[in-house]
CSV table of C-alpha atoms in Angstrom, one decimal:
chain,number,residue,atom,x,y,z
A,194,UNK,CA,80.3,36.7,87.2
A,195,UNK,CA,77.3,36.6,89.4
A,196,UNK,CA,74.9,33.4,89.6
A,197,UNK,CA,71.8,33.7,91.2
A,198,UNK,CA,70.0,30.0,91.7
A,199,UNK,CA,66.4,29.6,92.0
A,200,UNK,CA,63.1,27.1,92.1
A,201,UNK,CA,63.7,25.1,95.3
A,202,UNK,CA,61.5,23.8,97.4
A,203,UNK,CA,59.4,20.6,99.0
A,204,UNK,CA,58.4,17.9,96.5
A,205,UNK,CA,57.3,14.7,97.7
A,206,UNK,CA,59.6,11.8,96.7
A,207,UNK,CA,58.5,10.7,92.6
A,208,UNK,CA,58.2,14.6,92.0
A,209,UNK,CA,59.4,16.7,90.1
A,210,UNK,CA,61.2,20.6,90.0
A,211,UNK,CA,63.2,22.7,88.0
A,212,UNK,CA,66.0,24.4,89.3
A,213,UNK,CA,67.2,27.8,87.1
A,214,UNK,CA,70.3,30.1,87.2
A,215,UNK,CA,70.6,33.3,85.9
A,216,UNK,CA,74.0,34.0,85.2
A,217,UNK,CA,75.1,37.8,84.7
A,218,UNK,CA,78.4,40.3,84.7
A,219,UNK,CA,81.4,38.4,82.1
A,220,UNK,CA,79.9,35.1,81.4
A,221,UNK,CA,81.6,35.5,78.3
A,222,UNK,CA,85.0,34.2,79.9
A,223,UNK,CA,83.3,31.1,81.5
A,224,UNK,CA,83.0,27.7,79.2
A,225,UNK,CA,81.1,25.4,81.6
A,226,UNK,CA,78.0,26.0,84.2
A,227,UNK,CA,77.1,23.6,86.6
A,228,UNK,CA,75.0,22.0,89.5
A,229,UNK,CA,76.3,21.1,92.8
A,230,UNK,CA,74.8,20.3,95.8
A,231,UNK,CA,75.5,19.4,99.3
A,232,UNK,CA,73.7,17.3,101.6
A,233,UNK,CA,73.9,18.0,105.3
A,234,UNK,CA,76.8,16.5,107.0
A,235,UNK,CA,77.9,15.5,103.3
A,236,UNK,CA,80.7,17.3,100.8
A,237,UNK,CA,79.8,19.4,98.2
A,238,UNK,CA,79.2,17.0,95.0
A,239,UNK,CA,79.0,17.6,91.3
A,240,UNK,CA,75.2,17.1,89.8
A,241,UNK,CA,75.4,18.1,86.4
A,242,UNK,CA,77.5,20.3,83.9
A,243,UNK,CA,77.0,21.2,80.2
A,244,UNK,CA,79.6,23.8,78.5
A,245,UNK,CA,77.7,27.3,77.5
A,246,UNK,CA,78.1,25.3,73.5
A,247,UNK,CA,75.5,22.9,74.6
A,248,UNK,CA,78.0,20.5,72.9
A,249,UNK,CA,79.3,18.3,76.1
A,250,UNK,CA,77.6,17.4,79.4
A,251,UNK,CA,78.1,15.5,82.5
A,252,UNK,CA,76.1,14.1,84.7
A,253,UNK,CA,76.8,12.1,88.2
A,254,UNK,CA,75.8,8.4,88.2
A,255,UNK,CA,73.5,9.0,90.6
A,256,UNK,CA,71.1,11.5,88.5
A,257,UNK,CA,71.7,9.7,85.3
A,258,UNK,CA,68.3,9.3,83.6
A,259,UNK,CA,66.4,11.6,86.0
A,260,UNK,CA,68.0,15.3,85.8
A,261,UNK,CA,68.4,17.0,82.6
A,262,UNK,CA,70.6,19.8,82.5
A,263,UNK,CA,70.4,22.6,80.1
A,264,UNK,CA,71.7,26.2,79.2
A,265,UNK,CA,70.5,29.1,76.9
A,266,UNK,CA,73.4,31.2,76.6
A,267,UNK,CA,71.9,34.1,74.9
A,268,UNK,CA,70.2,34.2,78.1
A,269,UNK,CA,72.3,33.6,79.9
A,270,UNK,CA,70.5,31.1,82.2
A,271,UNK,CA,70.7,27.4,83.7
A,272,UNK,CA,68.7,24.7,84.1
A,273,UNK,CA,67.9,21.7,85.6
A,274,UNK,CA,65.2,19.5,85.3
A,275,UNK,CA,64.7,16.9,87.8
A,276,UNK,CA,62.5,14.3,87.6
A,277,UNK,CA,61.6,10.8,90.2
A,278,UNK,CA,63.3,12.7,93.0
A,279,UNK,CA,64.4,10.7,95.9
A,280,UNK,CA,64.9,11.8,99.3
A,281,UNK,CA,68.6,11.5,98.8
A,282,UNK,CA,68.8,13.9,96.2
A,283,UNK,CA,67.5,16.6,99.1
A,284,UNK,CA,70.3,18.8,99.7
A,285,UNK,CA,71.3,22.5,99.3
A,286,UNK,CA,71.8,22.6,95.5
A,287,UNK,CA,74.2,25.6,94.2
A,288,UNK,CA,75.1,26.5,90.1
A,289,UNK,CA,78.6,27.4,89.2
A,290,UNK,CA,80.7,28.3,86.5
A,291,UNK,CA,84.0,27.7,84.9
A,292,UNK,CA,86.8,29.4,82.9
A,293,UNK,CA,87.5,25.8,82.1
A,294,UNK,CA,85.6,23.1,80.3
A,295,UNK,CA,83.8,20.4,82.2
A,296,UNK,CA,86.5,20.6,85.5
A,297,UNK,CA,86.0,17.0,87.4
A,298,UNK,CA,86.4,18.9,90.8
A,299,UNK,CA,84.7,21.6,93.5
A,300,UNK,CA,87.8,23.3,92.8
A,301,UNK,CA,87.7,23.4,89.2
A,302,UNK,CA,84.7,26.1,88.8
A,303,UNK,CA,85.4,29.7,89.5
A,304,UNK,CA,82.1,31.3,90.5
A,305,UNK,CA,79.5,30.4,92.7
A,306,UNK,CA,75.8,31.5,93.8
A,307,UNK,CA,74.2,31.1,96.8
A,308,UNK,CA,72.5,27.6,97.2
A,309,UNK,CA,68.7,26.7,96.6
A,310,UNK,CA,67.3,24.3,99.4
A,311,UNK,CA,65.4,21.5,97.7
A,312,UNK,CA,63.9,18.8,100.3
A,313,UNK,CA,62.3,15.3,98.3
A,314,UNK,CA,60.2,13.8,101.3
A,315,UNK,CA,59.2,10.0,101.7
């Protein structure tokens, strides 16, 4: 499975972007895709997930109410809608995906792509 993130950029802080991932190559054997994203100097943290169903999400406490995450699977494609951005939420942000549905952990997902730099400024 091959991911390929997109949409990244500058956005002054109360902005807003949209990240997308097009996924390609047996996403048929993966249940869940995902946002993570990692901060420099910080781990790498869950964001948001939603099972290629639609059916379940998750979000981190910290996005709740400002990131909507969302997948097409007949295309095959990510995304994720962020809204009142914060300069905390600037961070390398990377999608992912799982043979497993909704995985609490880094460790849990199967696939990643390269990261997208998004950078919220005050």
């Amino acid at each position: 499975v091959q991911l390929q993130a997109s949409g990244g950029g500058l956005v002054q802080a109360g902005g807003s972007l949209r990240l997308s991932c097009a996924a390609s190559g047996g996403t048929s054997s993966t249940l869940t895709i995902g946002w993570f994203r990692q901060g420099a100097g910080k781990e790498r943290e869950s964001v948001a997930a939603i099972t290629w169903s639609g059916r379940r999400t998750y979000y981190a406490e910290s996005v709740k109410g400002r990131f909507t995450v969302s997948a097409d699977a007949a295309k095959n494609t990510l995304l994720l809608q962020m809204n009142s951005l914060k300069p905390e939420d600037s961070a390398v942000y990377y999608c992912a995906a799982s043979r497993r549905i909704l995985p609490s952990t880094v460790q849990g997902y199967d696939y990643w792509g390269q990261g997208t730099l998004v950078t919220v400024s005050s």
